[in-house]
Structure formats: structure tokens, C-alpha cells
């Protein structure tokens, strides 16, 4: 007989710990990139591939990860992802050529992506609908805290024992997170997720296959909303070094402050989305993201800092609510597949962003063209949200008349 925890918050806490374990390395290792590039004698374009490979792996892994989570259970697949993440990080820590480092990064990201998709699946199936945006916001806030901790954690280790020591430290964190998750998480009872009628997301009555639900494929393009934040996280160290002449510790401070603000923003946005229309709140975030993206073009350090903080935090908060929308649209047994579909979008644009910033940096000798590309992506994400809100409104009206 399976013994279940007394309250669903126990499993939510376990999911948050797992997310923090993978996020510490995923974003926290970015201040180590200049040292890695020099040690491996890599070009900026090669480092664009090294960082942007996240998106390439996500394109191929997200949907299979969601399907496997639905078939074998999110707990088993999340634990497997954490173990593979640790192995990939350890392999990177001993790599002495760009090719081996690239292969190690790929293994790390395969594990990370399996764990990432399963984190959102576990959070969606284990949280009551009326709390879903808040728990997703809390997940995003504490994932941001992990990034705040991760950047200085890796930097301090690198200053003491080199960048390889920082990478090994992240591998140990992944294993510790897996142990805690295994001990605390219990799969939710089988049932259907409640469609988010109050938020206007149930486009068709009754359970609908994730593969056949049109809103799921429309959400793919919302991966653009965090393309700038994801790309900036990895290229801020280069920009800070070349434009402002600052070192890795200064870039770590900028990245950490971005995710500190993201903690507050995720909690606030999650609360607002449980009370008001998620579409409207998401549109507000996208509107704010457009001028923030242009602010990153500034050669004034204060304006640049503010721009980076807003680009990273706004995109991060919006992304977590995309997964909340997914959890509200689908039946429980379709949520894993739906999370994989949404993850496919973030993968596509997570690959495109760093690749384009690296290519434009090598082509133009500066970061201006790359930041303009980021601003353009913010405008497109805003247009996509306006279209989705309009479609949602028409769909609800048609359903009301039909009923």
C-alpha cells in the first residue's frame, strides 16, 4: 500500500528543490564562459553554439521527454534527468578540447531538458487549478534564486580551483537535488486537470489531446518572449568585458541582480495571473519587455544594468506562466505531452537567440546588432500574445453560443 503525504505542498517543495538543483548550473555557469572560451581556444561563434546548443537539444528532447513522462511517470524521468545532468557536468569538468566539451555539454543538456520538462509536469499535475499560477510563480522565483546563488557559487569556486572546479561543484548539486526529490516527491493521484474556464483557456469542452489542441501549437511561438533573457544571460559576461572593461565577478553581479528581481516578479505575476486574465498580464509583461530590450543597447553602465535586469526577469516570469496555461488547458494524462510541446518552442528560440548573438558579434565586431535582434523578438512576442488573446475571446464566445 502506497503511503501518501498529508498535503500536496510536500510534493511541490520537492519539485522546487529539483528545479533549483538543475538551474544552479544551467544559468549560474555563465560567468565561467570567458575562462572556458580561452582554455578551449574557441571563437565567439563556437561559444554561441556551446550555449545555444541548449535550444538545439530542447528542440529534439522536449517532446519525447513529455511523452516519456506521461508513459513512465514524471518522478522516474526527472530523477533520470538529474543523474544524466550530473554525468554531463562531470564530463565537461575534465574536457580539454572544444569537441569533448561540446559533447559533454550535449549530455548535460539532455539530462537537464528531461528534468526540466518533468519539473513542470509534476508541478502542474500536483497543484490545484486555483493555485497553479502562484505555484508556477513560486517555482520560477526559487529557480531564479538558484541562478542568483549559482553565479557567485561557480565564480568563487573558479577563483579558488579554476572553472573546472566550479563545474564539478554544479555536478554535486544536481546529485544532491536528486536525492532530496526522491525522498519527498509522491506522484499525484490520477485524474483530470481542471480546465481554466475562469481564465478563458478551455477552447474546447472535455479532455482534448495535446497534439490536437491548437492553443498548444500557438504557444510554441511564445518561446520568443524569453529569447532575449536567455541570450543575455550568456552574453552579458562578454558584453561587460568588451564594452565596459569589467571582470567575471562584475558580470556575475549583474546576472545575480537580474534573477533577484525575477524572484519578486515571478511571485507577483503568479498572484496576478490567478486573480486576473493570464493573457492580459502576459501582454503587460511583453509591453514592458520592448523598451527594456532597447535599453540593453546603452553604453551607460546603469542603463545597461537596468535593461538586462528587466529583459531577464520579465522573460523569466512570462515563461513560467506559459507552462501554467498549458496545465490549465489539458487533461492530467496529456499534461506531460503538452509541456513537451511548449518546451519545443522555448528550445527553438533558445537555440536561435545565442546563435544569432554569437554570429552577429563575430560579423559586426560589437553587440549592437545582437541586441537589436533581441528587441525585435520582444515585439514579435507581443504581437503573438495579442493574436492569442483575440482568438481566445472568439473561441469562448462561440462555445457560449453553442451551449
Short mmCIF file of C-alpha atoms in Angstrom, two decimals:
data_model
loop_
_atom_site.label_atom_id
_atom_site.label_comp_id
_atom_site.label_asym_id
_atom_site.label_seq_id
_atom_site.Cartn_x
_atom_site.Cartn_y
_atom_site.Cartn_z
CA UNK A 1 0.00 0.00 0.00
CA UNK A 2 1.38 3.40 -1.02
CA UNK A 3 1.68 5.94 1.78
CA UNK A 4 0.87 9.41 0.53
CA UNK A 5 1.89 12.72 2.08
CA UNK A 6 -0.73 14.63 4.03
CA UNK A 7 -0.65 17.66 1.77
CA UNK A 8 0.18 18.40 -1.86
CA UNK A 9 2.63 21.12 -0.79
CA UNK A 10 5.17 18.42 0.19
CA UNK A 11 5.48 17.33 -3.42
CA UNK A 12 5.53 20.95 -4.59
CA UNK A 13 8.51 21.57 -2.30
CA UNK A 14 10.27 18.51 -3.75
CA UNK A 15 9.72 19.78 -7.30
CA UNK A 16 11.10 23.20 -6.37
CA UNK A 17 14.24 21.62 -4.90
CA UNK A 18 14.76 19.62 -8.11
CA UNK A 19 14.33 22.76 -10.20
CA UNK A 20 16.83 24.67 -8.09
CA UNK A 21 19.35 21.84 -8.47
CA UNK A 22 19.30 22.00 -12.27
CA UNK A 23 19.01 25.79 -12.52
CA UNK A 24 22.10 26.50 -10.43
CA UNK A 25 24.26 25.10 -13.20
CA UNK A 26 22.07 25.94 -16.21
CA UNK A 27 22.34 29.69 -15.78
CA UNK A 28 24.83 30.01 -12.95
CA UNK A 29 27.78 28.78 -15.03
CA UNK A 30 27.61 31.74 -17.45
CA UNK A 31 30.30 33.84 -15.66
CA UNK A 32 32.70 30.94 -16.32
CA UNK A 33 32.23 31.20 -20.10
CA UNK A 34 35.08 33.65 -20.83
CA UNK A 35 37.54 31.36 -18.99
CA UNK A 36 36.15 28.29 -20.76
CA UNK A 37 36.47 30.03 -24.15
CA UNK A 38 40.13 30.94 -23.53
CA UNK A 39 41.04 27.49 -22.17
CA UNK A 40 39.41 25.72 -25.13
CA UNK A 41 40.64 28.31 -27.71
CA UNK A 42 37.09 28.74 -29.02
CA UNK A 43 35.68 31.58 -31.13
CA UNK A 44 32.62 33.62 -30.20
CA UNK A 45 30.59 31.70 -32.79
CA UNK A 46 31.71 28.40 -31.26
CA UNK A 47 30.71 29.64 -27.83
CA UNK A 48 27.38 30.70 -29.32
CA UNK A 49 26.89 27.07 -30.33
CA UNK A 50 28.12 25.89 -26.93
CA UNK A 51 25.49 27.98 -25.12
CA UNK A 52 22.82 27.91 -27.82
CA UNK A 53 23.01 24.12 -28.00
CA UNK A 54 20.50 24.28 -25.16
CA UNK A 55 17.89 25.24 -27.71
CA UNK A 56 19.04 22.64 -30.22
CA UNK A 57 18.83 19.86 -27.62
CA UNK A 58 15.48 21.18 -26.41
CA UNK A 59 14.07 21.00 -29.94
CA UNK A 60 14.75 17.28 -30.15
CA UNK A 61 14.30 16.31 -26.49
CA UNK A 62 11.32 18.33 -25.18
CA UNK A 63 8.50 16.42 -26.85
CA UNK A 64 10.00 12.93 -26.22
CA UNK A 65 10.61 13.96 -22.60
CA UNK A 66 6.97 14.93 -22.20
CA UNK A 67 5.73 11.72 -23.81
CA UNK A 68 8.03 9.57 -21.66
CA UNK A 69 6.94 11.44 -18.53
CA UNK A 70 3.32 10.65 -19.40
CA UNK A 71 4.16 6.99 -20.08
CA UNK A 72 6.62 6.13 -17.28
CA UNK A 73 5.86 8.81 -14.70
CA UNK A 74 7.34 12.22 -14.09
CA UNK A 75 9.21 11.15 -10.95
CA UNK A 76 11.20 8.38 -12.62
CA UNK A 77 12.08 10.52 -15.65
CA UNK A 78 13.00 13.56 -13.54
CA UNK A 79 15.40 11.50 -11.44
CA UNK A 80 16.95 10.04 -14.58
CA UNK A 81 17.40 13.56 -15.94
CA UNK A 82 19.17 14.74 -12.79
CA UNK A 83 21.62 11.82 -12.92
CA UNK A 84 22.42 12.42 -16.60
CA UNK A 85 22.88 16.13 -15.84
CA UNK A 86 25.47 15.33 -13.17
CA UNK A 87 27.33 12.96 -15.51
CA UNK A 88 27.43 15.54 -18.30
CA UNK A 89 28.74 18.24 -15.96
CA UNK A 90 31.46 15.95 -14.62
CA UNK A 91 32.49 15.10 -18.19
CA UNK A 92 32.73 18.81 -19.05
CA UNK A 93 34.90 19.32 -15.98
CA UNK A 94 37.59 17.02 -17.42
CA UNK A 95 37.29 18.12 -21.08
CA UNK A 96 40.47 19.52 -22.68
CA UNK A 97 39.23 20.17 -26.22
CA UNK A 98 36.29 22.04 -27.68
CA UNK A 99 34.88 18.86 -29.26
CA UNK A 100 34.83 16.92 -25.98
CA UNK A 101 33.42 19.94 -24.15
CA UNK A 102 30.66 20.26 -26.76
CA UNK A 103 29.75 16.57 -26.41
CA UNK A 104 29.74 16.89 -22.60
CA UNK A 105 27.54 19.97 -22.83
CA UNK A 106 25.14 17.99 -25.02
CA UNK A 107 24.91 15.16 -22.46
CA UNK A 108 24.40 17.67 -19.67
CA UNK A 109 21.60 19.35 -21.61
CA UNK A 110 19.84 16.10 -22.49
CA UNK A 111 19.58 15.34 -18.78
CA UNK A 112 18.65 18.92 -17.97
CA UNK A 113 15.86 19.02 -20.53
CA UNK A 114 14.32 15.75 -19.35
CA UNK A 115 14.39 17.06 -15.79
CA UNK A 116 13.07 20.49 -16.82
CA UNK A 117 10.01 19.17 -18.68
CA UNK A 118 9.25 16.75 -15.84
CA UNK A 119 9.52 19.56 -13.26
CA UNK A 120 6.71 21.50 -14.93
CA UNK A 121 4.70 18.33 -15.48
CA UNK A 122 4.98 17.39 -11.81
CA UNK A 123 4.07 20.90 -10.69
CA UNK A 124 1.03 21.08 -12.97
CA UNK A 125 -0.42 17.66 -12.07
CA UNK A 126 0.23 18.11 -8.36
CA UNK A 127 -1.24 21.60 -7.90
CA UNK A 128 -4.95 22.53 -7.67
CA UNK A 129 -6.05 24.78 -10.53
CA UNK A 130 -6.81 27.79 -8.33
CA UNK A 131 -3.21 27.84 -7.09
CA UNK A 132 -1.46 26.88 -10.33
CA UNK A 133 -0.19 30.31 -11.39
CA UNK A 134 1.06 31.00 -7.87
CA UNK A 135 2.91 27.71 -7.62
CA UNK A 136 4.40 28.24 -11.08
CA UNK A 137 5.39 31.74 -9.99
CA UNK A 138 6.93 30.35 -6.81
CA UNK A 139 8.77 27.74 -8.88
CA UNK A 140 10.10 30.49 -11.12
CA UNK A 141 11.06 32.65 -8.15
CA UNK A 142 13.07 29.94 -6.46
CA UNK A 143 14.60 28.85 -9.76
CA UNK A 144 15.71 32.46 -10.09
CA UNK A 145 17.12 32.27 -6.56
CA UNK A 146 19.08 29.21 -7.66
CA UNK A 147 20.56 31.27 -10.50
CA UNK A 148 21.40 34.07 -8.05
CA UNK A 149 23.19 31.53 -5.87
CA UNK A 150 24.67 29.64 -8.81
CA UNK A 151 26.52 32.50 -10.50
CA UNK A 152 28.62 33.54 -7.45
CA UNK A 153 28.89 29.88 -6.34
CA UNK A 154 30.57 28.93 -9.62
CA UNK A 155 32.64 32.12 -9.70
CA UNK A 156 34.01 31.62 -6.19
CA UNK A 157 34.95 28.01 -6.93
CA UNK A 158 36.58 29.10 -10.19
CA UNK A 159 38.65 31.71 -8.37
CA UNK A 160 39.89 29.03 -5.97
CA UNK A 161 40.26 25.92 -8.15
CA UNK A 162 39.58 27.07 -11.71
CA UNK A 163 36.46 26.89 -13.86
CA UNK A 164 36.61 23.08 -13.80
CA UNK A 165 36.14 23.12 -10.04
CA UNK A 166 33.04 25.25 -10.50
CA UNK A 167 31.59 22.74 -12.96
CA UNK A 168 32.27 19.83 -10.59
CA UNK A 169 30.52 21.79 -7.85
CA UNK A 170 27.42 22.06 -10.02
CA UNK A 171 27.50 18.28 -10.65
CA UNK A 172 27.42 17.66 -6.92
CA UNK A 173 24.42 19.99 -6.53
CA UNK A 174 22.50 18.03 -9.20
CA UNK A 175 23.06 14.75 -7.33
CA UNK A 176 22.03 16.28 -4.00
CA UNK A 177 18.86 17.67 -5.58
CA UNK A 178 18.01 14.25 -6.97
CA UNK A 179 18.35 12.64 -3.55
CA UNK A 180 16.02 15.18 -1.93
CA UNK A 181 13.46 14.91 -4.72
CA UNK A 182 13.41 11.11 -4.48
CA UNK A 183 12.74 11.28 -0.75
CA UNK A 184 9.99 13.93 -0.79
CA UNK A 185 8.01 13.63 -4.03
CA UNK A 186 4.94 11.42 -4.38
CA UNK A 187 3.07 11.27 -7.71
CA UNK A 188 -0.34 12.90 -7.72
CA UNK A 189 -3.48 10.81 -7.88
CA UNK A 190 -4.76 10.04 -11.37
CA UNK A 191 -7.39 12.47 -12.57
CA UNK A 192 -8.07 15.32 -14.94
CA UNK A 193 -6.67 18.76 -14.64
CA UNK A 194 -9.36 21.34 -14.30
CA UNK A 195 -9.67 23.43 -17.42
CA UNK A 196 -9.16 27.07 -16.67
CA UNK A 197 -12.59 28.41 -17.52
CA UNK A 198 -12.17 31.40 -15.27
CA UNK A 199 -9.12 32.40 -17.29
CA UNK A 200 -10.66 31.57 -20.63
CA UNK A 201 -8.29 28.80 -21.73
CA UNK A 202 -10.66 25.87 -22.30
CA UNK A 203 -11.01 26.23 -26.08
CA UNK A 204 -13.00 23.02 -26.48
CA UNK A 205 -15.14 21.19 -23.90
CA UNK A 206 -13.84 18.00 -22.34
CA UNK A 207 -10.36 16.46 -22.48
CA UNK A 208 -8.51 17.18 -25.72
CA UNK A 209 -5.31 15.55 -26.95
CA UNK A 210 -2.32 17.83 -26.57
CA UNK A 211 -1.28 17.07 -30.14
CA UNK A 212 -4.70 18.19 -31.44
CA UNK A 213 -5.17 21.26 -29.27
CA UNK A 214 -4.47 24.35 -31.41
CA UNK A 215 -3.55 26.59 -28.49
CA UNK A 216 -0.64 24.28 -27.64
CA UNK A 217 0.93 24.86 -31.03
CA UNK A 218 0.20 28.57 -30.80
CA UNK A 219 2.10 28.70 -27.50
CA UNK A 220 5.25 27.49 -29.25
CA UNK A 221 5.86 30.99 -30.61
CA UNK A 222 5.75 32.46 -27.11
CA UNK A 223 9.23 30.99 -26.70
CA UNK A 224 10.25 34.34 -28.22
CA UNK A 225 9.29 36.15 -25.02
CA UNK A 226 12.30 34.76 -23.14
CA UNK A 227 14.72 34.51 -26.04
CA UNK A 228 16.28 37.84 -25.10
CA UNK A 229 16.59 36.98 -21.42
CA UNK A 230 18.11 33.59 -22.12
CA UNK A 231 20.57 35.01 -24.66
CA UNK A 232 21.50 37.96 -22.46
CA UNK A 233 22.33 35.65 -19.55
CA UNK A 234 25.09 34.01 -21.58
CA UNK A 235 26.36 37.06 -23.47
CA UNK A 236 26.35 39.63 -20.66
CA UNK A 237 29.81 38.43 -19.48
CA UNK A 238 31.24 39.09 -22.96
CA UNK A 239 29.50 42.47 -23.27
CA UNK A 240 30.57 43.56 -19.80
CA UNK A 241 34.16 42.59 -20.58
CA UNK A 242 34.41 44.17 -24.06
CA UNK A 243 32.18 47.25 -23.68
CA UNK A 244 32.73 48.23 -20.04
CA UNK A 245 36.06 46.55 -19.26
CA UNK A 246 34.68 44.71 -16.21
CA UNK A 247 35.60 41.24 -14.94
CA UNK A 248 33.69 37.99 -14.33
CA UNK A 249 32.70 38.99 -10.79
CA UNK A 250 31.01 42.15 -12.10
CA UNK A 251 29.10 40.20 -14.74
CA UNK A 252 28.04 37.69 -12.08
CA UNK A 253 26.68 40.61 -10.02
CA UNK A 254 24.59 41.83 -12.97
CA UNK A 255 23.22 38.35 -13.65
CA UNK A 256 22.51 37.76 -9.96
CA UNK A 257 20.66 41.06 -9.61
CA UNK A 258 18.56 40.13 -12.64
CA UNK A 259 17.42 36.91 -11.02
CA UNK A 260 16.96 38.58 -7.62
CA UNK A 261 14.42 40.90 -9.22
CA UNK A 262 12.97 37.90 -11.04
CA UNK A 263 12.13 36.34 -7.66
CA UNK A 264 9.88 39.26 -6.78
CA UNK A 265 8.44 39.48 -10.28
CA UNK A 266 7.60 35.76 -10.53
CA UNK A 267 5.72 35.83 -7.22
CA UNK A 268 3.83 38.98 -8.16
CA UNK A 269 2.93 37.80 -11.65
CA UNK A 270 1.83 34.39 -10.35
CA UNK A 271 -0.53 36.03 -7.85
CA UNK A 272 -1.94 38.39 -10.51
CA UNK A 273 -2.48 35.56 -13.01
CA UNK A 274 -4.54 33.57 -10.50
CA UNK A 275 -6.79 36.61 -9.98
CA UNK A 276 -6.99 38.12 -13.47
CA UNK A 277 -6.74 37.07 -17.11
CA UNK A 278 -3.35 35.46 -17.80
CA UNK A 279 -3.45 36.82 -21.35
CA UNK A 280 -3.73 40.42 -20.12
CA UNK A 281 -0.94 40.02 -17.57
CA UNK A 282 1.28 38.38 -20.20
CA UNK A 283 0.62 41.24 -22.61
CA UNK A 284 1.68 43.76 -19.95
CA UNK A 285 4.93 41.84 -19.49
CA UNK A 286 5.58 41.85 -23.24
CA UNK A 287 4.86 45.60 -23.50
CA UNK A 288 7.43 46.30 -20.77
CA UNK A 289 9.93 43.97 -22.45
CA UNK A 290 10.14 46.05 -25.64
CA UNK A 291 11.73 49.24 -24.16
CA UNK A 292 13.80 47.09 -21.80
CA UNK A 293 15.32 45.31 -24.81
CA UNK A 294 16.34 48.62 -26.37
CA UNK A 295 17.87 49.74 -23.05
CA UNK A 296 20.48 46.97 -23.33
CA UNK A 297 21.92 48.88 -26.31
CA UNK A 298 23.09 51.66 -23.99
CA UNK A 299 26.77 52.30 -23.31
CA UNK A 300 25.84 53.79 -19.96
CA UNK A 301 26.51 51.10 -17.35
CA UNK A 302 23.50 51.94 -15.15
CA UNK A 303 21.05 51.90 -18.08
CA UNK A 304 22.63 48.67 -19.34
CA UNK A 305 22.24 47.06 -15.90
CA UNK A 306 18.57 48.08 -15.69
CA UNK A 307 17.92 46.83 -19.22
CA UNK A 308 19.49 43.44 -18.52
CA UNK A 309 17.59 43.06 -15.23
CA UNK A 310 14.26 43.76 -16.96
CA UNK A 311 14.92 41.64 -20.04
CA UNK A 312 15.90 38.62 -17.93
CA UNK A 313 13.24 38.94 -15.23
CA UNK A 314 10.29 39.81 -17.48
CA UNK A 315 11.06 36.93 -19.85
CA UNK A 316 11.59 34.51 -16.98
CA UNK A 317 8.29 35.41 -15.27
CA UNK A 318 6.35 35.19 -18.53
CA UNK A 319 7.77 31.77 -19.38
CA UNK A 320 6.54 30.21 -16.15
CA UNK A 321 3.01 31.38 -16.88
CA UNK A 322 3.12 29.78 -20.33
CA UNK A 323 3.51 26.44 -18.54
CA UNK A 324 0.64 27.38 -16.22
CA UNK A 325 -1.58 27.99 -19.25
CA UNK A 326 -0.59 24.58 -20.62
CA UNK A 327 -1.54 22.89 -17.34
CA UNK A 328 -4.96 24.57 -17.42
CA UNK A 329 -5.83 23.57 -20.97
CA UNK A 330 -5.16 19.83 -20.84
CA UNK A 331 -6.37 16.75 -19.02
CA UNK A 332 -3.94 15.29 -16.48
CA UNK A 333 -2.74 12.45 -18.72
CA UNK A 334 -1.97 14.95 -21.53
CA UNK A 335 -0.04 17.48 -19.46
CA UNK A 336 3.35 15.81 -19.93
CA UNK A 337 2.96 15.85 -23.72
CA UNK A 338 1.72 19.44 -23.60
CA UNK A 339 4.72 20.54 -21.57
CA UNK A 340 6.91 18.92 -24.20
CA UNK A 341 5.17 20.88 -26.95
CA UNK A 342 5.61 24.17 -25.09
CA UNK A 343 9.22 23.23 -24.35
CA UNK A 344 9.75 22.72 -28.08
CA UNK A 345 9.07 26.42 -28.62
CA UNK A 346 11.46 27.55 -25.91
CA UNK A 347 14.03 25.18 -27.40
CA UNK A 348 13.72 26.60 -30.91
CA UNK A 349 14.19 30.18 -29.77
CA UNK A 350 16.67 29.24 -27.05
CA UNK A 351 18.86 27.89 -29.86
CA UNK A 352 18.24 30.74 -32.27
CA UNK A 353 18.97 33.53 -29.76
CA UNK A 354 22.54 32.71 -28.64
CA UNK A 355 23.45 31.53 -32.14
CA UNK A 356 22.37 34.83 -33.66
CA UNK A 357 24.07 36.91 -30.96
CA UNK A 358 27.31 34.97 -31.46
CA UNK A 359 27.09 35.24 -35.26
CA UNK A 360 26.29 38.96 -35.18
CA UNK A 361 29.10 39.62 -32.69
CA UNK A 362 31.63 37.92 -34.97
CA UNK A 363 30.22 39.61 -38.08
CA UNK A 364 29.98 43.17 -36.77
CA UNK A 365 32.61 43.24 -34.04
CA UNK A 366 30.09 44.54 -31.49
CA UNK A 367 26.87 43.66 -29.71
CA UNK A 368 24.55 46.35 -31.12
CA UNK A 369 23.12 44.16 -33.92
CA UNK A 370 22.52 41.33 -31.47
CA UNK A 371 20.62 43.49 -29.00
CA UNK A 372 18.51 44.89 -31.86
CA UNK A 373 17.65 41.31 -32.76
CA UNK A 374 16.55 40.75 -29.14
CA UNK A 375 14.31 43.85 -29.28
CA UNK A 376 12.72 42.58 -32.50
CA UNK A 377 11.91 39.26 -30.82
CA UNK A 378 10.16 41.13 -27.99
CA UNK A 379 7.95 42.96 -30.50
CA UNK A 380 7.01 39.70 -32.24
CA UNK A 381 6.13 38.03 -28.91
CA UNK A 382 3.82 40.92 -28.09
CA UNK A 383 2.05 40.54 -31.45
CA UNK A 384 1.68 36.79 -30.84
CA UNK A 385 0.07 37.40 -27.44
CA UNK A 386 -2.40 39.88 -28.89
CA UNK A 387 -3.43 37.32 -31.52
CA UNK A 388 -3.81 34.54 -28.94
CA UNK A 389 -5.95 36.74 -26.69
CA UNK A 390 -8.19 37.67 -29.62
CA UNK A 391 -8.54 34.02 -30.64
CA UNK A 392 -9.32 33.06 -27.04
CA UNK A 393 -12.08 35.66 -26.85
CA UNK A 394 -13.68 34.48 -30.11
CA UNK A 395 -13.49 30.81 -29.05
CA UNK A 396 -15.19 31.47 -25.71
CA UNK A 397 -17.95 33.42 -27.45
CA UNK A 398 -18.53 30.60 -29.96
CA UNK A 399 -18.68 27.99 -27.17
CA UNK A 400 -21.16 30.10 -25.19
CA UNK A 401 -23.48 30.40 -28.19
CA UNK A 402 -23.18 26.67 -28.97
CA UNK A 403 -24.08 25.73 -25.41
#
